[in-house]
mmCIF file of C-alpha atoms and ligand atoms in Angstrom:
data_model
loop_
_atom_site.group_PDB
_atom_site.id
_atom_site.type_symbol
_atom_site.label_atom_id
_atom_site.label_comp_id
_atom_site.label_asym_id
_atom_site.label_seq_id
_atom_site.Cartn_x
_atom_site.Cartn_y
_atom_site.Cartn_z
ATOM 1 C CA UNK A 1 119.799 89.320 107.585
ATOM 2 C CA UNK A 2 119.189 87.810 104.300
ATOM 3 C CA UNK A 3 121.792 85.039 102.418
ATOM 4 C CA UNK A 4 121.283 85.608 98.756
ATOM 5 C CA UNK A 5 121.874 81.961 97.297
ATOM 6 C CA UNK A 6 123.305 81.403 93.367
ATOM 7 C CA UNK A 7 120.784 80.370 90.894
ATOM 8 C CA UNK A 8 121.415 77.361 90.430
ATOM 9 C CA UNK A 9 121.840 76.416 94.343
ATOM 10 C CA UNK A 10 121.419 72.983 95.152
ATOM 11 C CA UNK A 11 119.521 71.104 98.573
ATOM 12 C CA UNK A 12 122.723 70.748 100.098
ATOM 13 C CA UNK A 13 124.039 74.061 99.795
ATOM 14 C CA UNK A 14 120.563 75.432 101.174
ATOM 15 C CA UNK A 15 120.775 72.816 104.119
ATOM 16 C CA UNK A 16 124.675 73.836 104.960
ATOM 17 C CA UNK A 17 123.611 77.152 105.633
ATOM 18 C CA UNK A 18 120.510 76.233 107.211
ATOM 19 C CA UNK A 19 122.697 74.031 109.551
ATOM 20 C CA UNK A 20 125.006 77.109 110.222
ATOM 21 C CA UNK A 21 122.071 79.365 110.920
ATOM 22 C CA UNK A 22 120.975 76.672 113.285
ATOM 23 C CA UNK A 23 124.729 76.070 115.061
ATOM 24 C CA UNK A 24 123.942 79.673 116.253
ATOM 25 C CA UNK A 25 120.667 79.215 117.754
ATOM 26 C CA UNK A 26 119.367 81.135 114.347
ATOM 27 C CA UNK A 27 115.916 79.993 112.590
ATOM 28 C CA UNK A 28 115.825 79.816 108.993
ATOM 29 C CA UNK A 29 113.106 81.034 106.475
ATOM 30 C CA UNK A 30 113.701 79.627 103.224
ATOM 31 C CA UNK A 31 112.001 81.306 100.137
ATOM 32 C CA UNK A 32 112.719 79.360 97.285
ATOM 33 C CA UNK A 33 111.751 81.374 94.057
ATOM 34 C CA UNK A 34 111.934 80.542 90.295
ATOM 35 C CA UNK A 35 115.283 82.843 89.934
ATOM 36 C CA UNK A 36 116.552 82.389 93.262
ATOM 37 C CA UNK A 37 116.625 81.476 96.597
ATOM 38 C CA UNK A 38 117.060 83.714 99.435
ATOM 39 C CA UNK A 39 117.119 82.668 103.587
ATOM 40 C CA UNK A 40 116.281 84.692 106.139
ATOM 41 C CA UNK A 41 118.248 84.818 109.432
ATOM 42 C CA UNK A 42 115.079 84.738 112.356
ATOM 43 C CA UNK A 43 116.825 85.720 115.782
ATOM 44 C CA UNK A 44 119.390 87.268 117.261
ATOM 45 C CA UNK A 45 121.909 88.050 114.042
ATOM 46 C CA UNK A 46 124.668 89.150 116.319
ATOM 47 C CA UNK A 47 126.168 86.445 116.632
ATOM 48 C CA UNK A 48 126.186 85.702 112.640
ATOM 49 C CA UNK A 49 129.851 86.509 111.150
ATOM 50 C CA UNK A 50 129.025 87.318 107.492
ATOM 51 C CA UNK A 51 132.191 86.401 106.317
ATOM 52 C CA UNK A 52 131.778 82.315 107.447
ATOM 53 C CA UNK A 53 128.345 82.757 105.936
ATOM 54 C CA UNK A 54 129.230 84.107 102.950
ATOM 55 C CA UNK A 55 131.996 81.080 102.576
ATOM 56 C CA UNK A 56 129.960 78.306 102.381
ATOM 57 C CA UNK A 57 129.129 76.930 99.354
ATOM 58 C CA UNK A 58 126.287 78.293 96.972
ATOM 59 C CA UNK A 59 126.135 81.740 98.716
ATOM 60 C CA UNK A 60 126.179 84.574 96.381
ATOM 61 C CA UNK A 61 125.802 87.194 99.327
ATOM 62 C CA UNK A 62 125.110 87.490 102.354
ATOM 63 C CA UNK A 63 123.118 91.342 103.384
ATOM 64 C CA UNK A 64 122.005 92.891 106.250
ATOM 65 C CA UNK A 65 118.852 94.590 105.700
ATOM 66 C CA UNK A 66 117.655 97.136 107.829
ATOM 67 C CA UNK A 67 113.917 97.659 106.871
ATOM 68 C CA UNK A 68 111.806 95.164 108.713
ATOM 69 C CA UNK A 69 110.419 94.008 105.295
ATOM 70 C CA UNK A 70 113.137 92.353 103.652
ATOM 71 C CA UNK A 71 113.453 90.281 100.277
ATOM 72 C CA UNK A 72 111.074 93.219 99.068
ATOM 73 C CA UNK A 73 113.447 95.796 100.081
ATOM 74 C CA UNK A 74 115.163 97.816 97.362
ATOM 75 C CA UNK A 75 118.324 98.073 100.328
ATOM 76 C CA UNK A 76 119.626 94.823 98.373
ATOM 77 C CA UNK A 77 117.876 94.760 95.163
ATOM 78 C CA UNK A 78 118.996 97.810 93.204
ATOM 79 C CA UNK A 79 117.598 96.703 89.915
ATOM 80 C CA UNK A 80 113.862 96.865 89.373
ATOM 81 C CA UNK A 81 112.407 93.650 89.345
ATOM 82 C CA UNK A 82 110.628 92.762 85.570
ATOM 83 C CA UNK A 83 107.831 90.365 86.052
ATOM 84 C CA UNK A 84 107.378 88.147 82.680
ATOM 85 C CA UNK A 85 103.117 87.173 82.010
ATOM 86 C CA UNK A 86 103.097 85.273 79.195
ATOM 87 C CA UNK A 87 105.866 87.172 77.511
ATOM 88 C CA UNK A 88 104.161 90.701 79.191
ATOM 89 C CA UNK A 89 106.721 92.677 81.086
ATOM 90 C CA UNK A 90 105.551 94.059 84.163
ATOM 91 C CA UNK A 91 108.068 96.353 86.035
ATOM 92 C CA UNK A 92 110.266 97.520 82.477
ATOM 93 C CA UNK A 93 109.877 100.347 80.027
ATOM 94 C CA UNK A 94 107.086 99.563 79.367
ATOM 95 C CA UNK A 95 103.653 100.813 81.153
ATOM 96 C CA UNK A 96 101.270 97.825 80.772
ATOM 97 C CA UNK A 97 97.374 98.862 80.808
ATOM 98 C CA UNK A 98 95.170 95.897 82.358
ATOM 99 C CA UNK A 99 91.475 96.562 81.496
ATOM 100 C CA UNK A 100 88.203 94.979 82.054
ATOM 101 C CA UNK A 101 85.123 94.885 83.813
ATOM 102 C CA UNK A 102 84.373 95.356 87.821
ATOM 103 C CA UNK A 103 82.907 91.588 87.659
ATOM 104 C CA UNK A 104 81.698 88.719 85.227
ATOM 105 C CA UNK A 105 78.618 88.798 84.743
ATOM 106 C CA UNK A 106 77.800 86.664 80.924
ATOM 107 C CA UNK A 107 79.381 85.415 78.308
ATOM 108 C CA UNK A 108 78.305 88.103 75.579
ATOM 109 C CA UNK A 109 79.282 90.933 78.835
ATOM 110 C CA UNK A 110 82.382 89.143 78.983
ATOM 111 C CA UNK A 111 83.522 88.693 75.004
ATOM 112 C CA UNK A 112 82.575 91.752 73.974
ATOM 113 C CA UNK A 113 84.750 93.608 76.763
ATOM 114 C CA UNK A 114 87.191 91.466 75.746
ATOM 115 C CA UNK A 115 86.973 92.854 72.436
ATOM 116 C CA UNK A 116 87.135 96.329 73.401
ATOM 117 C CA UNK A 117 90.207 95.533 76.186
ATOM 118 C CA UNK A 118 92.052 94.185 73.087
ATOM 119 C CA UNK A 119 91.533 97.222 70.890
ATOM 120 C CA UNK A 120 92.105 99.299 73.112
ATOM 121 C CA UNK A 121 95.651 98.332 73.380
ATOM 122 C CA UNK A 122 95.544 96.441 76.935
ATOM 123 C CA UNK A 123 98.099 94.242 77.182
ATOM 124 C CA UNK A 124 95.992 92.019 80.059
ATOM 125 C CA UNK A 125 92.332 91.939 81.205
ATOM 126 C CA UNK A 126 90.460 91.836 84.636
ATOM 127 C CA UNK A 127 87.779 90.881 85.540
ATOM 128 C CA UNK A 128 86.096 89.246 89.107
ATOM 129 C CA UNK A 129 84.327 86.207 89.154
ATOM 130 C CA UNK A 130 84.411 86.389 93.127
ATOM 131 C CA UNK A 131 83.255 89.579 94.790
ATOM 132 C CA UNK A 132 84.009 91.138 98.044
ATOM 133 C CA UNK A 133 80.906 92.872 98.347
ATOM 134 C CA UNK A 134 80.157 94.814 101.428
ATOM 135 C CA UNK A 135 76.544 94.601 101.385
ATOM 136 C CA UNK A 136 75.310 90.167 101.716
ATOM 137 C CA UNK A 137 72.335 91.155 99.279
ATOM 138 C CA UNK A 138 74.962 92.284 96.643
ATOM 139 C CA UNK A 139 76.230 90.422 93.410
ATOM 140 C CA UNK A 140 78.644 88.189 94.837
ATOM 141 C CA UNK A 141 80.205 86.761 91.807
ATOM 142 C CA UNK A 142 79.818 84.139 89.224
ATOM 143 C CA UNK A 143 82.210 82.089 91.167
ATOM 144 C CA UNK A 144 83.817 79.534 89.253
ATOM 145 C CA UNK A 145 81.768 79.261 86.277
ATOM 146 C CA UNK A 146 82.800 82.908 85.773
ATOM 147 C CA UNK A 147 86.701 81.732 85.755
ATOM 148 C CA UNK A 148 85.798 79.736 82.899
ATOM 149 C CA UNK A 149 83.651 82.427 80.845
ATOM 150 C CA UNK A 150 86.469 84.588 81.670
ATOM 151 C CA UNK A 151 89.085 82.310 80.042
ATOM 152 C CA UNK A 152 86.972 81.697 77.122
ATOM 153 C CA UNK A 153 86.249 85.207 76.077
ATOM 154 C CA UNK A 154 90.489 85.994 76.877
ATOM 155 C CA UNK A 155 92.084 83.552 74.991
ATOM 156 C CA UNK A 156 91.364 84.820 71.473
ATOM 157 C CA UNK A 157 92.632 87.827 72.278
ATOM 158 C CA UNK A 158 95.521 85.814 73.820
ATOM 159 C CA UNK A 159 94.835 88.060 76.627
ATOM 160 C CA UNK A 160 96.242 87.094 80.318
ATOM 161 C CA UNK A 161 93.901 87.503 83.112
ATOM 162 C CA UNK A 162 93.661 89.057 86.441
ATOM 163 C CA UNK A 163 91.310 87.960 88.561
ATOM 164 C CA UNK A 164 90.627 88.332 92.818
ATOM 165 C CA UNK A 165 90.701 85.133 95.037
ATOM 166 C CA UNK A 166 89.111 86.017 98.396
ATOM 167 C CA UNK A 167 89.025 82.176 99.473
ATOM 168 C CA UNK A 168 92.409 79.702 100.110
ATOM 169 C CA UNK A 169 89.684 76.914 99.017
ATOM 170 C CA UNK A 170 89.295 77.841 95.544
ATOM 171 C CA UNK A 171 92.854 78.575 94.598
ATOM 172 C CA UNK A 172 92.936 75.040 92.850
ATOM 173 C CA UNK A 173 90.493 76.044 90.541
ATOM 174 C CA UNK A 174 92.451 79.407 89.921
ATOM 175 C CA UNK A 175 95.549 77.009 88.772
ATOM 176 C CA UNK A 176 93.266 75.046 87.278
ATOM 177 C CA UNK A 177 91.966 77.447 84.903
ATOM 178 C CA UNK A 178 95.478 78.740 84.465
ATOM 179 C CA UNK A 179 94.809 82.121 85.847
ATOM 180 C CA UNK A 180 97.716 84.108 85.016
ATOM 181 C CA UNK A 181 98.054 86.832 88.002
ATOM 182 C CA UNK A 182 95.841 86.315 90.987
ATOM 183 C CA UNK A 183 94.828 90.140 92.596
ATOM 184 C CA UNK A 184 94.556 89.934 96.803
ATOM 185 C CA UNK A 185 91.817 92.886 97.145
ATOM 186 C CA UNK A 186 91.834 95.800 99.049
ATOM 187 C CA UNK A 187 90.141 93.793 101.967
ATOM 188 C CA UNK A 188 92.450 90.835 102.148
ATOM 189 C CA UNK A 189 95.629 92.818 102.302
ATOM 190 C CA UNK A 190 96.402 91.525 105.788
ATOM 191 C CA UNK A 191 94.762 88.175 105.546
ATOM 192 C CA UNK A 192 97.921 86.296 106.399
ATOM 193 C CA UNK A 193 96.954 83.064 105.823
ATOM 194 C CA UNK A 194 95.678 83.770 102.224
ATOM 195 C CA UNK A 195 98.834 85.527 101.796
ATOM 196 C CA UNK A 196 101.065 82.717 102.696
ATOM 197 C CA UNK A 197 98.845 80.752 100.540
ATOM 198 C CA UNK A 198 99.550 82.317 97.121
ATOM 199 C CA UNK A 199 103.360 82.601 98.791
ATOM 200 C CA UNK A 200 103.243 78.760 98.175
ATOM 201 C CA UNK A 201 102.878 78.736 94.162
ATOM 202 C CA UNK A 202 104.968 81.104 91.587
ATOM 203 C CA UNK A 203 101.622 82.300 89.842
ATOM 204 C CA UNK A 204 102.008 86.213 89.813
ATOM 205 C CA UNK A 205 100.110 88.440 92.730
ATOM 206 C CA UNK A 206 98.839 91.905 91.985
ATOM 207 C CA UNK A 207 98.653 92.903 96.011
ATOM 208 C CA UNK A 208 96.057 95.916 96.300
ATOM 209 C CA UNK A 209 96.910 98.204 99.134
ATOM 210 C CA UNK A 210 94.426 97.787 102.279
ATOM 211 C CA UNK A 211 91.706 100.638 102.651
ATOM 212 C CA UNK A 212 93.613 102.118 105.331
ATOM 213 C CA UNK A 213 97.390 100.800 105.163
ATOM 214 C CA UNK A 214 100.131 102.294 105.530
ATOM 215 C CA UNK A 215 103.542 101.172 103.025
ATOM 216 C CA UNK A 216 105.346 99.600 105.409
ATOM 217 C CA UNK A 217 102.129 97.405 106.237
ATOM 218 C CA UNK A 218 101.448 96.402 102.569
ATOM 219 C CA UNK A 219 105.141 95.828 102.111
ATOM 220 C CA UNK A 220 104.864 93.476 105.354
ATOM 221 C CA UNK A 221 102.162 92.021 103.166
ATOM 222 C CA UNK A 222 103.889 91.987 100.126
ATOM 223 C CA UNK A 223 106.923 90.488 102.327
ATOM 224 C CA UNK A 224 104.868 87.471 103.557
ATOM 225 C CA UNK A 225 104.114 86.130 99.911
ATOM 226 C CA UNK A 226 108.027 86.796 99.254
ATOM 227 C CA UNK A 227 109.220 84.855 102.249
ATOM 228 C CA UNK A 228 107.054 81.616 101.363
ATOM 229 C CA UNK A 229 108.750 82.154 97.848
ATOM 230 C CA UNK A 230 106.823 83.853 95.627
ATOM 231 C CA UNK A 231 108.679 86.795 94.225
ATOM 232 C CA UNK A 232 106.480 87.656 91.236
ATOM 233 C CA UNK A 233 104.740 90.414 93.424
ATOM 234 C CA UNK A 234 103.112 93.356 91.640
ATOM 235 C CA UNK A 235 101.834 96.129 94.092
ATOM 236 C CA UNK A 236 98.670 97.913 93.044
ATOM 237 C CA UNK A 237 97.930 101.740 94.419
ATOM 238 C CA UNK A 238 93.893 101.949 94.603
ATOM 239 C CA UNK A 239 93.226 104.764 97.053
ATOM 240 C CA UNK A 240 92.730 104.548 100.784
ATOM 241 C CA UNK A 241 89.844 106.316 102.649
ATOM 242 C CA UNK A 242 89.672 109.510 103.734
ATOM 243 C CA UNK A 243 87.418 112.400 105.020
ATOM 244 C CA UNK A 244 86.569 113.144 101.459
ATOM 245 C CA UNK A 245 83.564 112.648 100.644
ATOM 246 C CA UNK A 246 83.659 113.980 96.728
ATOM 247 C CA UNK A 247 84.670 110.502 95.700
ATOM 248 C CA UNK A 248 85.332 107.214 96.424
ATOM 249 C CA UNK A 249 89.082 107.313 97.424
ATOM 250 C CA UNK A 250 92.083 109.507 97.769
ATOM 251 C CA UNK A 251 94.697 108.490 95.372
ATOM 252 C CA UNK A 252 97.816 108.194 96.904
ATOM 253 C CA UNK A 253 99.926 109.892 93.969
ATOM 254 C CA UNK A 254 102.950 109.918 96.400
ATOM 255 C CA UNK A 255 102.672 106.417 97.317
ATOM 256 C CA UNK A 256 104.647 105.378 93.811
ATOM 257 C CA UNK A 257 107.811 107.469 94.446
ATOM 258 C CA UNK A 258 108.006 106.278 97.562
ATOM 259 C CA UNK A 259 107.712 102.770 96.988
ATOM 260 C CA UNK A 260 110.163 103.046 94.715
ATOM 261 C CA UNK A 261 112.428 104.568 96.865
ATOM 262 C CA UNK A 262 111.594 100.980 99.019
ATOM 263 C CA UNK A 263 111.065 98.127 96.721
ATOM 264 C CA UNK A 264 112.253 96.997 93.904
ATOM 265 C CA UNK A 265 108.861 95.188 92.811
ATOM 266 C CA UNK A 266 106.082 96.855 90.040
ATOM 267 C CA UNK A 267 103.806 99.162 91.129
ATOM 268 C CA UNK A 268 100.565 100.259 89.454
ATOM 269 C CA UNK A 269 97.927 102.188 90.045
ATOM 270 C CA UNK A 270 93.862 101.289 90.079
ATOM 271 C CA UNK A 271 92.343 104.862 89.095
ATOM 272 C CA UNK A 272 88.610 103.638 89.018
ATOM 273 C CA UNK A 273 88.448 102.275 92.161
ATOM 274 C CA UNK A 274 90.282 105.490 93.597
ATOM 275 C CA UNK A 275 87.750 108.073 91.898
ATOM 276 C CA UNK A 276 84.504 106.034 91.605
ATOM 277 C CA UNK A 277 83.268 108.089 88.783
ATOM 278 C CA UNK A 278 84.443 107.607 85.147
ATOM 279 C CA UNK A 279 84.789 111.303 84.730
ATOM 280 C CA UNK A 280 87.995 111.273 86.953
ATOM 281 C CA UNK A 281 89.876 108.213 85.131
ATOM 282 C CA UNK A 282 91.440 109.857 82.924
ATOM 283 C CA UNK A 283 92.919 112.506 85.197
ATOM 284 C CA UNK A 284 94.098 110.082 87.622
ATOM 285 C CA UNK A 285 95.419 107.495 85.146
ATOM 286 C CA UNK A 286 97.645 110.694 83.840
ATOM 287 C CA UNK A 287 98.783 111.554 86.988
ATOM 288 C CA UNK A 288 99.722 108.105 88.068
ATOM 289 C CA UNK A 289 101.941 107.254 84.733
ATOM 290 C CA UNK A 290 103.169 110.962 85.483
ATOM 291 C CA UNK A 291 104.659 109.650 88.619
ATOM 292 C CA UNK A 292 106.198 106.481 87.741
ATOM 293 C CA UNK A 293 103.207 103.474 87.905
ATOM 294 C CA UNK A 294 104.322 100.335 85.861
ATOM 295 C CA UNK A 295 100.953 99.836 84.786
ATOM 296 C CA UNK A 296 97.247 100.473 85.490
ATOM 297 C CA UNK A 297 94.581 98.561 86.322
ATOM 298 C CA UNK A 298 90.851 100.221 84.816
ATOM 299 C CA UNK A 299 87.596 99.334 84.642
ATOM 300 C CA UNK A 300 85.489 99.165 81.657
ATOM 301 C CA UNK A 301 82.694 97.756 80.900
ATOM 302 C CA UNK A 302 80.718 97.143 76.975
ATOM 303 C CA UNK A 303 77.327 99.175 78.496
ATOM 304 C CA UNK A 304 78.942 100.679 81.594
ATOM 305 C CA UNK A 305 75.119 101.710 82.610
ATOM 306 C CA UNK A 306 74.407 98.307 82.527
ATOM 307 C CA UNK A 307 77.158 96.692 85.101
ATOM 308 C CA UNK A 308 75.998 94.603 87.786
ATOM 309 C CA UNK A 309 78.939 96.025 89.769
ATOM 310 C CA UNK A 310 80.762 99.552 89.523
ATOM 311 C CA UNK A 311 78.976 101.238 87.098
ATOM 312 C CA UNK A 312 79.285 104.729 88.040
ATOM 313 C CA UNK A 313 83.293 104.053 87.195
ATOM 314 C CA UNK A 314 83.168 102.123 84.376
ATOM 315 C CA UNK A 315 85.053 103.190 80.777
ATOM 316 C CA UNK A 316 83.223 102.351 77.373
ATOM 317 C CA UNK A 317 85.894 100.859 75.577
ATOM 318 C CA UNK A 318 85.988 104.032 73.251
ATOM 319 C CA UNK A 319 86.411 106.112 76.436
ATOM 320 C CA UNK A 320 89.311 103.511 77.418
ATOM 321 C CA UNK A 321 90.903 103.754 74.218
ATOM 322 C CA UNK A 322 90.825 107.657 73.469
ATOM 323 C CA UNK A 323 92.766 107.464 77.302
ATOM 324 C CA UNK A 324 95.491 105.177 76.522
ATOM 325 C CA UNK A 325 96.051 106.759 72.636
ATOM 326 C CA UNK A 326 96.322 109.849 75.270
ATOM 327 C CA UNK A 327 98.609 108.416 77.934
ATOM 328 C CA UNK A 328 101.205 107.185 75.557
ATOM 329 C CA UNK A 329 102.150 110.921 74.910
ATOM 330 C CA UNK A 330 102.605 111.417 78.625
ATOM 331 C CA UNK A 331 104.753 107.953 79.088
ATOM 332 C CA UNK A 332 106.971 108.831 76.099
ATOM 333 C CA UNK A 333 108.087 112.406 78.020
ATOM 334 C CA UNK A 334 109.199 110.512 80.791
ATOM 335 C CA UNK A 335 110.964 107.836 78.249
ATOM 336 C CA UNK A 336 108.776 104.680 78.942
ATOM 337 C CA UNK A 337 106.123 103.495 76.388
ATOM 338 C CA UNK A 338 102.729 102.031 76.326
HETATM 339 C C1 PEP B 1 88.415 95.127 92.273
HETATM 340 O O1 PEP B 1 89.484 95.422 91.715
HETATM 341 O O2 PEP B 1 87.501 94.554 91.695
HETATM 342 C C2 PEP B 1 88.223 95.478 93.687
HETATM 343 C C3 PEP B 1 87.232 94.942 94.403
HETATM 344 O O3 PEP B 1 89.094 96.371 94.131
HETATM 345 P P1 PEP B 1 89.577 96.753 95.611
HETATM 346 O O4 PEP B 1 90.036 95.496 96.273
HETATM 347 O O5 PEP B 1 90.679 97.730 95.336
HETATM 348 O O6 PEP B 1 88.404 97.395 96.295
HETATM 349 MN MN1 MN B 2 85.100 97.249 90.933
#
């Protein structure tokens, strides 16, 4: 059971019904989020009358939901949910494109993608300065002096950025160099205690969908940075592994109906890390704003021969331009725009 609290809900009201919870032997989670707050009933909800609930003061509503995941649910969020970066809706009409390289590797890699992101018509850029690597003797990142060359070659192009934190202990430096969405990678999908982390702050989460999750596992996930009261939660559709071997990862096309179907929070789609092979971005990036992604996240790269990281997948930023002049005719038959 969830107790859907008005906006402007003060300590009081939150502790009255906190109290009541707790008169009936009920725990309470409280996820206080920049719009609203909403508590969650832990134990037996049996004994909870919704009525007395729903009569104390500051309660808006009080809704039993039946999925195990919860303030994600669509079951009492009809409405999409429209996640504002920097003026950049996420989750609206609008399909926002988020380009950039696979990592940051120097300041002249990084300004003139950049460059190329912008005139493309990408409305944000990625880019990681910390890599999860699965080979030790790989590239692991600039670290934090890449958050800064990263910030240096976005802001003229007032461009927000997107970068991965792998490590709790350097999410002070991610606030500190204002980075606008933080991405959880495929490999820390179900790292709970990084997820409760960035549950802590209001900083926006693009949540990539483990290797081999199913939904209701990344909406768990998605649920646990909800519950500590971050709400700005954009999911992000990259593949998951199969017994293909004819490239990198199977797209899960279906996965976006679906999670519509089940949450009311963005979902986009990663097409490069799905194919592995620049030759198949385009098809997939099409197929995914075909089926109802908010957005999608692509690699590119100035000299895509030349990345330290990804290269095979990589977009020249002509390549990633030609795509998106291409995609807006497919978003504006389904009445969205890019
Ligand atoms: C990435 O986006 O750079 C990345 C490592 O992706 P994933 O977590 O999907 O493998
Ligand atoms: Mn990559």
């Amino acid at each position: 059971m969830i107790i859907i609290m008005h906006s402007h809900v003060t300590d009081e009201e939150i502790q009255g019904v906190v109290n009541q919870l707790k008169s009936l032997d009920l725990e309470a989670n409280i996820s206080r989020g920049i719009e609203r707050t909403i508590i969650g009933a832990i134990g037996d909800e049996r004994k909870v009358h919704k009525k007395s609930l729903q009569a104390l003061p500051g309660v808006d509503s009080v809704i039993r939901v039946v999925k195990p995941y919860k303030i994600v649910a669509r079951e009492w969020h009809e409405a999409d949910t429209v996640i504002d970066i920097k003026g950049i809706p996420i989750g609206g009409k609008t399909i926002q494109i988020i380009g950039g390289p696979c990592s940051v590797e120097t300041q002249s890699q990084m300004d003139l993608a950049a460059e190329g992101v912008a005139n493309a018509g990408c409305t944000l850029m990625r880019g990681g300065a910390f890599k999860p690597r699965t080979s030790p003797y790989s590239f692991q990142g600039k670290g934090v002096e890449g958050l800064k060359m990263f910030r240096q070659a976005a802001d003229p192009h007032n461009l927000p950025i997107v970068t991965e934190l792998m490590d709790v202990r350097f999410l002070d430096d991610f606030l500190k160099h204002g980075v606008e969405v933080i991405q959880i990678g495929t490999r820390n999908m179900q790292n709970f205690d990084l997820l409760k982390e960035v549950g802590k702050i209001h900083t926006p989460v693009v949540l990539k969908r483990g290797i081999c999750a199913t939904l209701s596992e990344w909406l768990m996930s998605a649920e646990y940075i909800a519950a500590g009261g971050n709400h700005n939660i954009i999911l992000c559709e990259r593949g998951v592994r199969s017994f293909e071997k004819a490239y990198r990862n199977m797209l899960d096309i279906t996965a976006i109906p679906v999670l519509k179907k089940e949450t009311h929070l963005p979902v986009i789609v990663d097409p490069s890390h799905a194919g592995g092979d620049a030759t198949l971005v385009p098809a997939l990036s099409k197929a995914a704003i075909a089926a109802g992604a908010d957005g999608l996240l692509i690699e590119m790269h100035p000299t895509p021969c030349d990345a330290w990281c990804d290269a095979d997948q990589a977009l020249t930023p002509d390549s990633l331009k030609g795509l998106i002049d291409e995609l807006r005719g497919i978003a504006q038959v389904i009445g969205r725009d890019i």
